[in-house]
Coordinates of C-alpha atoms in Angstrom, one line a residue:
X352 CA -41.7 41.3 39.9
X353 CA -39.4 42.2 42.6
X354 CA -39.3 46.2 42.3
X355 CA -40.3 48.6 45.2
X356 CA -39.6 51.4 47.2
X357 CA -36.8 50.6 49.1
X358 CA -38.4 52.3 52.0
X359 CA -40.9 49.8 51.8
X360 CA -38.1 47.0 51.2
X361 CA -35.7 47.8 54.5
X362 CA -40.0 47.9 56.2
X363 CA -40.1 44.8 55.1
X364 CA -37.1 42.5 55.7
X365 CA -35.2 43.7 58.2
X366 CA -35.4 42.8 61.8
X367 CA -33.9 44.6 65.5
X368 CA -31.3 42.3 66.3
X369 CA -30.0 41.1 62.3
X370 CA -26.9 41.3 61.0
X371 CA -26.7 43.3 58.8
X372 CA -24.2 43.8 55.8
X373 CA -23.6 47.1 53.0
X374 CA -21.8 45.0 50.6
X375 CA -18.5 47.0 48.6
X376 CA -18.6 46.3 44.9
X377 CA -16.2 48.9 45.4
X378 CA -19.0 51.3 45.8
X379 CA -21.6 50.8 48.8
X380 CA -25.6 51.2 49.4
X381 CA -25.6 55.0 50.7
X382 CA -29.1 54.9 49.5
X383 CA -30.1 51.9 52.0
X384 CA -27.3 53.3 54.7
X385 CA -29.9 56.0 55.0
X386 CA -33.0 54.8 55.0
X387 CA -31.3 52.3 57.4
X388 CA -31.0 54.5 59.7
X389 CA -34.0 57.4 59.3
X390 CA -36.1 53.8 60.6
X391 CA -34.0 52.7 62.9
X392 CA -33.2 56.6 64.3
X393 CA -33.4 56.6 68.0
X394 CA -34.4 53.3 68.5
X395 CA -31.8 50.5 70.0
X396 CA -32.1 48.0 67.2
X397 CA -28.8 45.9 68.4
X398 CA -27.5 45.3 65.2
X399 CA -24.6 43.6 64.4
X400 CA -23.2 45.9 61.1
X401 CA -20.0 44.6 58.9
X402 CA -18.8 46.4 55.9
X403 CA -15.0 46.5 54.4
X404 CA -14.9 50.6 55.7
X405 CA -16.5 52.0 57.5
X406 CA -16.4 56.1 56.3
X407 CA -18.8 58.4 54.8
X408 CA -21.9 58.2 55.5
X409 CA -21.2 54.9 56.8
X410 CA -20.4 56.8 59.9
X411 CA -24.6 57.5 60.3
X412 CA -25.1 54.3 61.6
X413 CA -22.7 54.6 64.1
X414 CA -23.1 58.5 65.1
X415 CA -26.8 56.8 65.4
X416 CA -25.5 53.8 67.8
X417 CA -28.0 51.7 65.4
X418 CA -25.1 49.0 66.4
X419 CA -23.9 46.6 68.7
X420 CA -21.0 45.4 67.2
X421 CA -19.5 46.7 63.7
X422 CA -17.5 44.9 62.0
X423 CA -15.3 46.3 59.8
X424 CA -11.6 47.1 58.0
X425 CA -11.2 50.4 58.9
X426 CA -12.8 52.8 60.5
X427 CA -12.0 56.6 60.1
X428 CA -11.8 58.4 56.7
X429 CA -9.5 58.0 54.1
X430 CA -9.9 61.1 51.2
X431 CA -7.9 63.2 51.0
X432 CA -5.1 61.1 53.8
X433 CA -6.5 58.6 56.0
X434 CA -6.8 58.8 59.7
X435 CA -8.9 58.3 62.1
X436 CA -12.4 60.0 63.7
X437 CA -13.1 60.5 67.8
X438 CA -16.3 58.9 66.7
X439 CA -14.9 55.3 67.0
X440 CA -13.1 56.2 70.1
X441 CA -16.4 57.6 71.5
X442 CA -18.1 54.3 71.0
X443 CA -15.8 52.2 72.1
X444 CA -16.1 54.1 75.1
X445 CA -19.4 53.3 75.3
X446 CA -19.0 49.9 75.5
X447 CA -19.9 49.2 72.0
X448 CA -18.2 46.1 70.4
X449 CA -15.9 46.3 67.0
X450 CA -14.3 43.1 65.5
X451 CA -11.4 44.5 63.4
X452 CA -10.3 42.0 60.7
X453 CA -7.2 42.6 57.3
X454 CA -9.5 43.0 54.0
X455 CA -8.3 39.9 52.9
X456 CA -9.4 37.6 55.3
X457 CA -13.3 39.3 55.5
X458 CA -13.6 38.3 52.0
X459 CA -12.7 35.0 52.8
X460 CA -15.0 34.2 55.9
X461 CA -17.3 35.3 53.1
X462 CA -17.1 33.6 50.6
X463 CA -17.0 30.5 52.5
X464 CA -20.9 31.4 54.2
X465 CA -21.6 32.1 50.2
X466 CA -20.1 28.3 49.6
X467 CA -21.8 27.2 52.7
X468 CA -18.0 26.2 54.6
X469 CA -17.8 26.5 58.2
X470 CA -14.5 27.7 57.6
X471 CA -11.8 29.6 55.0
X472 CA -8.1 28.9 54.9
X473 CA -6.2 32.0 54.9
X474 CA -2.4 33.3 55.8
X475 CA -3.7 35.2 58.8
X476 CA -0.3 35.7 61.0
X477 CA -1.3 33.8 64.4
X478 CA 1.4 36.3 65.8
X479 CA -0.7 39.6 65.6
X480 CA -3.3 40.7 67.9
X481 CA -5.8 41.2 64.9
X482 CA -5.3 37.0 65.3
X483 CA -5.9 37.0 68.4
X484 CA -9.4 39.2 68.9
X485 CA -10.1 37.0 65.9
X486 CA -9.8 34.0 68.3
X487 CA -10.8 35.3 71.1
X488 CA -14.4 35.7 69.2
X489 CA -14.6 33.0 67.7
X490 CA -13.3 34.1 64.6
X491 CA -10.1 32.1 64.0
X492 CA -8.1 28.9 65.3
X493 CA -4.4 27.7 64.1
X494 CA -4.3 23.9 63.3
X495 CA -1.6 22.2 62.4
X496 CA -1.0 20.7 58.7
X497 CA -2.5 17.0 58.7
X498 CA 0.1 16.4 56.4
X499 CA 2.9 18.8 58.1
X500 CA 2.5 19.0 61.3
X501 CA 5.3 21.6 62.0
X502 CA 3.4 24.0 59.5
X503 CA 0.2 25.7 61.3
X504 CA -3.0 26.4 59.3
X505 CA -5.4 29.3 59.6
X506 CA -9.3 28.9 59.9
X507 CA -10.9 31.7 59.3
X508 CA -15.2 31.1 60.9
X509 CA -17.8 31.6 58.1
X510 CA -19.2 34.9 57.4
X511 CA -22.8 35.0 57.3
X512 CA -25.1 37.8 57.1
X513 CA -29.1 38.0 58.3
X514 CA -29.1 41.0 55.0
X515 CA -27.2 42.5 52.2
X516 CA -27.3 45.3 50.7
X517 CA -25.8 46.0 47.6
X518 CA -26.0 48.8 45.3
X519 CA -24.6 48.9 41.2
X520 CA -26.0 50.0 38.2
X521 CA -29.3 48.0 36.6
X522 CA -30.9 45.3 37.4
X523 CA -34.3 43.8 35.7
X524 CA -38.1 43.4 37.2
X525 CA -37.3 39.4 38.4
X526 CA -34.3 40.7 40.4
X527 CA -31.4 39.7 37.8
X528 CA -28.9 42.1 39.5
X529 CA -25.7 42.9 36.8
X530 CA -22.3 44.2 38.6
X531 CA -19.1 44.7 37.2
X532 CA -16.4 44.7 37.8
X533 CA -13.9 46.3 39.4
X534 CA -16.1 44.0 41.7
X535 CA -14.4 44.9 45.3
X536 CA -15.7 41.8 47.7
X537 CA -17.6 40.0 44.4
X538 CA -21.1 38.6 45.4
X539 CA -19.8 37.1 48.5
X540 CA -21.4 39.4 50.6
X541 CA -24.3 38.9 49.1
X542 CA -24.1 35.1 48.6
X543 CA -23.9 34.9 52.4
X544 CA -26.7 36.2 53.1
X545 CA -29.4 33.3 54.9
X546 CA -32.2 35.0 54.3
X547 CA -31.4 37.5 51.3
X548 CA -30.1 40.2 49.4
X549 CA -31.5 44.0 48.9
X550 CA -30.5 45.3 45.5
X551 CA -30.1 48.8 45.4
X552 CA -30.1 50.2 41.3
X553 CA -29.1 53.2 39.8
X554 CA -31.9 51.8 37.0
X555 CA -33.8 48.8 36.8
X556 CA -33.8 47.6 33.2
X557 CA -37.1 45.7 31.4
X558 CA -35.9 42.1 30.5
X559 CA -35.4 42.5 27.5
X560 CA -33.5 45.0 27.6
X561 CA -31.2 43.5 30.6
X562 CA -30.3 40.3 28.2
X563 CA -28.4 42.0 25.6
X564 CA -26.1 42.9 29.2
X565 CA -22.3 43.0 27.7
X566 CA -20.0 40.7 30.9
X567 CA -22.3 40.9 32.8
X568 CA -22.1 38.6 36.8
X569 CA -25.4 38.6 37.2
X570 CA -26.6 38.5 41.1
X571 CA -29.0 34.7 41.5
X572 CA -32.7 36.2 41.3
X573 CA -34.3 33.6 44.1
X574 CA -31.0 35.0 46.4
X575 CA -32.8 38.9 45.7
X576 CA -36.0 40.1 47.8
X577 CA -36.0 43.7 46.5
X578 CA -34.8 45.5 43.9
X579 CA -34.6 49.2 45.0
X580 CA -34.8 52.0 42.0
X581 CA -32.3 54.8 43.7
X582 CA -30.6 57.2 41.3
X583 CA -27.0 58.2 43.1
X584 CA -27.3 55.3 46.0
X585 CA -23.7 54.8 46.1
X586 CA -23.1 59.1 46.5
X587 CA -20.8 60.2 47.8
X588 CA -18.8 57.2 46.6
X589 CA -18.5 57.2 42.8
X590 CA -20.3 54.3 40.6
X591 CA -18.1 53.2 37.6
X592 CA -20.1 51.9 34.8
X593 CA -18.1 50.1 31.9
X594 CA -18.1 51.5 28.0
X595 CA -21.0 50.0 26.3
X596 CA -23.6 49.2 29.1
X597 CA -26.4 51.3 29.9
X598 CA -26.8 54.8 32.3
X599 CA -23.5 56.7 33.4
X600 CA -21.4 56.0 36.4
X601 CA -20.9 59.3 38.3
X602 CA -17.5 60.3 40.0
X603 CA -16.9 61.3 43.5
X604 CA -18.1 64.1 46.2
X605 CA -14.7 65.2 47.5
X606 CA -16.8 67.7 49.2
X607 CA -19.5 65.7 50.4
X608 CA -16.8 63.3 52.4
X609 CA -15.4 66.7 53.8
X610 CA -18.9 67.3 54.9
X611 CA -19.8 63.4 56.8
X612 CA -16.3 63.9 58.6
X613 CA -17.1 66.8 60.2
X614 CA -20.2 65.8 60.8
X615 CA -19.4 63.0 62.5
X616 CA -16.4 64.3 64.8
X617 CA -19.0 68.1 65.8
X618 CA -22.6 66.3 66.6
X619 CA -23.6 70.3 66.4
X620 CA -22.8 70.0 62.9
X621 CA -24.0 66.4 62.0
X622 CA -27.8 68.0 63.6
X623 CA -28.3 69.5 60.8
X624 CA -27.1 67.3 58.9
X625 CA -28.9 64.5 59.5
X626 CA -31.6 65.9 60.0
X627 CA -31.7 67.1 55.7
X628 CA -29.8 63.3 54.9
X629 CA -33.1 61.2 56.8
X630 CA -35.7 64.5 56.3
X631 CA -37.5 61.4 53.8
X632 CA -37.5 59.0 52.1
X633 CA -36.2 58.5 48.5
X634 CA -33.9 59.7 46.3
X635 CA -36.2 62.4 45.2
X636 CA -35.4 63.2 48.4
X637 CA -31.8 62.7 48.9
X638 CA -31.2 64.6 45.4
X639 CA -32.7 68.0 46.7
X640 CA -30.7 68.1 50.1
X641 CA -28.0 67.7 48.0
X642 CA -28.4 69.3 44.1
X643 CA -29.6 68.1 41.1
X644 CA -27.8 70.3 39.7
X645 CA -24.5 69.4 41.8
X646 CA -25.3 65.8 41.5
X647 CA -25.0 66.3 37.8
X648 CA -21.9 67.3 37.7
X649 CA -21.0 64.3 39.0
X650 CA -21.7 62.9 35.3
X651 CA -19.2 65.0 34.0
X652 CA -16.8 63.2 31.7
X653 CA -13.3 64.8 32.6
X654 CA -11.1 63.8 35.4
X655 CA -11.1 65.4 38.5
X656 CA -8.3 68.5 39.6
X657 CA -8.0 70.1 42.2
X658 CA -6.4 73.2 43.8
X659 CA -2.6 73.0 43.8
X660 CA -1.4 75.2 47.0
X661 CA 0.6 77.9 46.7
X662 CA 4.6 77.9 47.1
X663 CA 6.5 80.5 48.0
X664 CA 9.4 80.7 46.0
X665 CA 11.3 79.3 49.2
X666 CA 9.2 76.8 49.9
X667 CA 9.2 76.6 45.8
X668 CA 12.6 75.2 45.6
X669 CA 13.5 72.9 48.9
X670 CA 11.1 69.7 50.2
X671 CA 9.7 69.6 52.7
X672 CA 10.0 66.6 55.4
X673 CA 7.3 64.3 54.0
X674 CA 8.3 65.0 50.4
X675 CA 12.0 63.4 52.0
X676 CA 9.7 61.1 53.4
X677 CA 7.9 60.1 50.0
X678 CA 10.8 60.1 47.6
X679 CA 13.4 58.4 50.0
X680 CA 10.4 56.1 50.2
X681 CA 9.9 55.6 46.1
X682 CA 13.9 55.7 45.7
X683 CA 14.4 52.6 48.1
X684 CA 11.1 50.6 46.4
X685 CA 12.8 51.5 43.1
X686 CA 16.1 49.8 43.4
X687 CA 13.8 46.9 45.4
X688 CA 12.8 46.2 42.4
X689 CA 15.1 46.1 39.9
X690 CA 17.0 44.0 41.8
X691 CA 15.0 41.6 43.0
X692 CA 12.9 41.8 39.7
X693 CA 9.8 42.2 41.7
X694 CA 7.0 42.0 38.9
X695 CA 4.8 44.6 41.4
X696 CA 4.4 46.7 43.4
X697 CA 1.5 46.5 46.1
X698 CA -0.2 50.4 47.6
X699 CA -1.7 50.9 50.8
X700 CA -3.1 54.2 51.1
X701 CA -2.0 57.9 52.0
X702 CA 1.7 58.9 51.8
X703 CA 2.4 55.2 50.5
X704 CA 0.7 55.2 47.8
X705 CA 2.0 58.0 46.4
X706 CA 5.3 56.4 46.9
X707 CA 4.3 53.5 44.7
X708 CA 3.9 56.2 42.2
X709 CA 7.5 57.8 41.9
X710 CA 8.6 54.7 42.0
X711 CA 6.7 54.1 38.8
X712 CA 8.1 56.9 37.3
X713 CA 11.6 56.9 38.4
X714 CA 11.6 52.9 37.4
X715 CA 10.0 54.2 34.0
X716 CA 13.2 56.2 33.1
X717 CA 15.2 53.4 34.1
X718 CA 13.5 51.1 31.3
X719 CA 11.5 48.9 34.0
X720 CA 7.8 48.6 33.6
X721 CA 6.3 47.3 36.7
X722 CA 2.6 47.1 37.6
X723 CA 1.8 49.3 40.7
X724 CA -1.7 47.3 42.7
X725 CA -4.5 48.7 44.7
X726 CA -6.4 46.5 46.7
X727 CA -10.0 47.2 46.2
X728 CA -9.5 44.6 42.6
X729 CA -7.3 47.4 40.3
X730 CA -4.1 46.4 38.5
X731 CA -1.7 48.4 36.7
X732 CA -3.3 52.0 37.7
X733 CA -2.0 55.0 35.8
X734 CA 1.3 56.5 37.7
X735 CA 1.3 59.6 36.1
X736 CA 0.7 62.9 36.4
X737 CA -2.5 62.2 34.9
X738 CA -3.6 59.8 36.8
X739 CA -5.0 59.7 40.3
X740 CA -3.7 61.1 43.9
X741 CA -6.5 59.6 45.7
X742 CA -6.4 55.5 45.1
X743 CA -10.2 54.8 45.5
X744 CA -11.4 57.4 43.7
X745 CA -12.8 57.0 40.3
X746 CA -10.0 58.3 38.3
X747 CA -8.4 55.8 39.4
X748 CA -10.2 52.7 37.9
X749 CA -11.1 53.9 35.1
X750 CA -7.0 54.4 34.7
X751 CA -6.8 51.4 35.7
X752 CA -5.5 48.0 33.0
X753 CA -7.5 45.3 34.5
X754 CA -10.1 45.6 36.7
X755 CA -10.0 42.1 39.5
X756 CA -11.7 42.0 42.3
X757 CA -9.3 42.3 46.1
X758 CA -9.5 38.5 46.1
X759 CA -8.1 38.7 42.5
X760 CA -5.4 41.1 43.9
X761 CA -4.3 40.4 47.4
X762 CA -4.7 36.5 47.2
X763 CA -3.7 36.1 43.7
X764 CA -1.8 38.3 41.8
X765 CA 0.2 40.2 44.5
X766 CA 0.7 37.5 47.0
X767 CA -0.4 34.3 45.6
X768 CA 2.0 31.4 44.8
X769 CA 3.2 33.2 42.4
X770 CA 4.5 35.8 45.4
X771 CA 7.3 38.4 43.3
X772 CA 5.5 42.3 45.1
X773 CA 6.6 44.6 47.2
X774 CA 4.1 45.9 49.7
X775 CA 4.4 49.7 50.7
X776 CA 2.5 50.7 53.4
X777 CA 1.5 53.3 56.1
X778 CA 2.1 52.8 60.4
X779 CA 0.9 54.5 63.1
X780 CA 3.2 53.4 65.1
X781 CA 6.4 50.2 64.1
X782 CA 8.4 47.7 66.5
X783 CA 12.1 47.1 66.2
X784 CA 10.8 43.8 65.4
X785 CA 8.6 45.7 62.5
X786 CA 5.5 44.6 63.4
X787 CA 3.2 47.7 62.6
X788 CA 0.5 49.0 64.7
X789 CA -2.4 50.7 63.1
X790 CA -5.8 50.3 64.3
X791 CA -5.9 50.9 68.8
X792 CA -3.5 52.6 70.7
X793 CA -3.5 52.0 74.7
X794 CA -5.0 54.4 75.6
X795 CA -7.9 53.7 74.0
X796 CA -7.9 55.5 70.7
X797 CA -9.5 53.7 67.5
X798 CA -6.5 53.9 65.0
X799 CA -8.1 53.2 61.4
X800 CA -7.9 49.1 61.1
X801 CA -5.8 47.4 58.7
X802 CA -7.1 48.0 55.7
X803 CA -5.3 45.3 53.5
X804 CA -2.2 46.1 55.4
X805 CA -1.9 43.0 57.5
X806 CA -2.4 40.9 54.1
X807 CA 0.0 42.7 53.0
X808 CA 2.1 42.2 55.5
X809 CA 1.5 38.6 56.2
X810 CA 2.8 37.5 52.7
X811 CA 3.9 39.8 50.2
X812 CA 7.3 39.1 49.3
X813 CA 9.3 42.1 51.2
X814 CA 7.4 45.5 53.0
X815 CA 8.6 48.9 52.9
X816 CA 6.4 50.5 55.3
X817 CA 5.9 55.1 55.9
X818 CA 5.4 56.7 58.8
X819 CA 7.1 59.7 61.1
X820 CA 10.2 59.8 63.2
X821 CA 8.9 60.1 66.9
X822 CA 8.6 58.6 69.6
X823 CA 4.6 58.0 69.2
X824 CA 4.9 56.1 65.8
X825 CA 8.9 54.6 66.3
X826 CA 8.3 53.3 69.8
X827 CA 10.0 50.5 71.5
X828 CA 7.0 47.4 71.8
X829 CA 3.4 48.6 69.3
X830 CA 0.4 48.8 71.6
X831 CA -1.4 46.8 69.0
X832 CA -0.1 44.3 66.3
X833 CA -2.2 45.0 63.3
X834 CA 0.4 43.8 61.0
X835 CA 3.8 41.3 61.2
X836 CA 7.0 42.6 61.4
X837 CA 8.6 39.3 59.7
X838 CA 9.5 40.8 56.2
X839 CA 9.7 44.2 56.8
X840 CA 13.1 45.4 56.1
X841 CA 12.8 50.0 55.7
X842 CA 11.2 52.0 58.0
X843 CA 11.0 55.0 56.3
X844 CA 10.7 58.8 58.1
X845 CA 10.6 62.3 57.2
X846 CA 13.9 62.5 59.0
X847 CA 16.2 59.0 58.0
X848 CA 15.6 55.4 56.4
X849 CA 16.0 52.6 58.8
X850 CA 17.1 48.7 57.4
X851 CA 17.7 45.4 58.1
X852 CA 19.5 42.0 55.9
X853 CA 16.8 40.1 58.1
X854 CA 14.4 39.1 60.8
X855 CA 17.2 40.0 63.7
X856 CA 19.1 42.1 62.7
X857 CA 20.4 45.1 64.1
X858 CA 18.7 48.5 62.8
X859 CA 21.1 50.7 60.4
X860 CA 20.4 54.2 59.6
X861 CA 20.8 55.5 56.1
X862 CA 19.8 58.8 54.1
X863 CA 20.2 61.3 56.9
X864 CA 18.1 64.4 56.8
X865 CA 20.5 66.6 54.8
X866 CA 19.3 69.8 57.0
X867 CA 19.9 67.9 60.7
X868 CA 22.0 64.2 60.5
X869 CA 20.5 63.9 64.5
X870 CA 17.1 64.5 63.5
X871 CA 17.0 60.5 63.7
X872 CA 17.4 60.2 67.5
X873 CA 13.8 61.9 68.2
X874 CA 12.3 58.4 67.2
X875 CA 11.7 55.9 70.2
X876 CA 13.7 53.2 69.0
X877 CA 16.6 53.1 72.2
X878 CA 19.0 52.0 71.8
X879 CA 19.0 52.1 68.2
X880 CA 22.2 50.4 66.5
X881 CA 23.3 51.8 63.8
X882 CA 26.3 53.2 61.7
X883 CA 27.5 56.6 62.8
X884 CA 29.1 56.2 58.8
X885 CA 25.5 56.7 56.7
X886 CA 25.3 59.3 54.3
X887 CA 23.6 62.2 54.7
X888 CA 20.4 61.5 51.7
X889 CA 21.9 62.9 48.5
X890 CA 19.3 66.2 47.9
X891 CA 16.4 65.6 45.5
X892 CA 16.7 65.6 42.3
X893 CA 14.4 68.9 40.7
X894 CA 13.0 66.3 38.5
X895 CA 12.1 63.9 40.8
X896 CA 11.1 66.8 43.0
X897 CA 8.9 68.5 40.0
X898 CA 7.1 64.4 39.5
X899 CA 6.8 64.2 43.1
X900 CA 4.7 67.7 43.2
X901 CA 2.7 66.6 39.6
X902 CA 1.7 63.4 41.7
X903 CA 0.3 66.1 44.2
X904 CA -3.5 67.1 44.7
X905 CA -4.1 70.6 47.3
X906 CA -1.1 69.1 49.2
X907 CA -2.5 66.7 50.5
X908 CA -0.9 63.7 48.8
X909 CA 2.5 64.0 50.5
X910 CA 1.2 66.0 53.7
X911 CA 1.3 69.7 53.7
X912 CA -1.9 69.0 55.5
X913 CA -1.8 68.5 59.1
X914 CA 0.3 65.2 60.7
X915 CA -1.6 63.3 62.8
X916 CA -0.4 61.7 66.0
X917 CA -1.6 58.3 66.6
X918 CA -4.5 59.9 68.8
X919 CA -5.7 60.9 65.5
X920 CA -4.9 64.7 67.1
X921 CA -3.5 67.5 64.7
X922 CA -0.1 68.2 65.6
X923 CA 2.6 70.1 63.6

């Protein structure tokens, strides 16, 4: 039998120098993050640590300097908006290694590791800094296609961690571990582990109870080293448990997302917080720290409602600059879907996600139904006012029409052979080639990374980019090419829309700020070819503004909080 305490499992199966992988299903074993931190605090184990995103509890591994190398697609905070966390700029300055991946490439490399292949084929764009850095690390190779020599093929070296930690709802004592959609990275990260899997679960069933599980993807027990019962093991992330499955899922703890962000950015805050979180091993100690009542409340069946900002009468009548940007993007997105008959919309996070949801509403009024996809494995999300404004939360999962995985969305449904997809993403920097930077500035400030943006930019049929109209955003040349620009036809800002008809075509200005027709000149594209006859943006219709505000919560979906420049500093 493989049931043991998590503390015993970490002590028995992890060693300094290991490559530790924290799988995304899409929830993560945050219980394992805490236990690894507790056992190795104050040491320098020089781990290589990988996960799809370093955010919330995963900040702890970086705060304690437990890794020598951090392998991921995202570094920062994703709630309420994606934003950098200064912790990673500090670590980079101290000499720690960062390995940036695109989300689809990362999963493909894990799949190669799981299937015993040395490489995975990838559409990763060779002419990006992301690809160049992976190539320098021996992770990426571009070769001539044997059948079509002028065509280049991308190969990603297999990723094989030593130990993978995974969190799921249920397992049995023999090591059968049940996973349910959405699958996130799927079982690839777990199956790729050289030595095996440590599974934390909400509940250990008897063998007979486990035999009755419907529709479970079961990890092979011979790959499982330990099964550790850790209720609330994904907290503060949510855990989705489908109907008919024993046990109850729970939703995001948004307040704890905020606490982890603040703790990571402030050593003084972190000191006390860390002491409480790491006080003792096991879920009972953690539950006492968080508060049993608070955790129990996360089981509530209703959707989370967030307080809406109180607007002055004048503010309620007029749209903010960011609201105008989102409305611009939604109008363009809706027109592109109708004109080109795109079959799906693939949304990033932040303002791009809000624009996709608003476009869905505008299209519905025209009698056009188009599904909106989220990269973690969600198809046909709820884009109405009852849907969630946070794309990675439990309410978005439960409101989706189809639950699948990262590969299915980024490799097949949106960017596959039958590609009729328009993508919408955000950017810290964008240049006249359409190239996007969301990874690092020339001064060494760490941004958030690619997530799925590179994959969208490399493979979607067309891409819309959202960013602020400012000289540090619209630049002559991006500091780091995260996402290729060849498929970018629209750059939508808070001052205007920049449009081109071909990859090499000149950018023209449209939808000028109705309050300041010269506002677009703030950008750093100099000289910027423009159409002097460009029309002022038609003012938002009352229905558009009402729909947009209905999609927002606490102002965060439309940027009522402070903007941030590419260094992560707050700006007015």
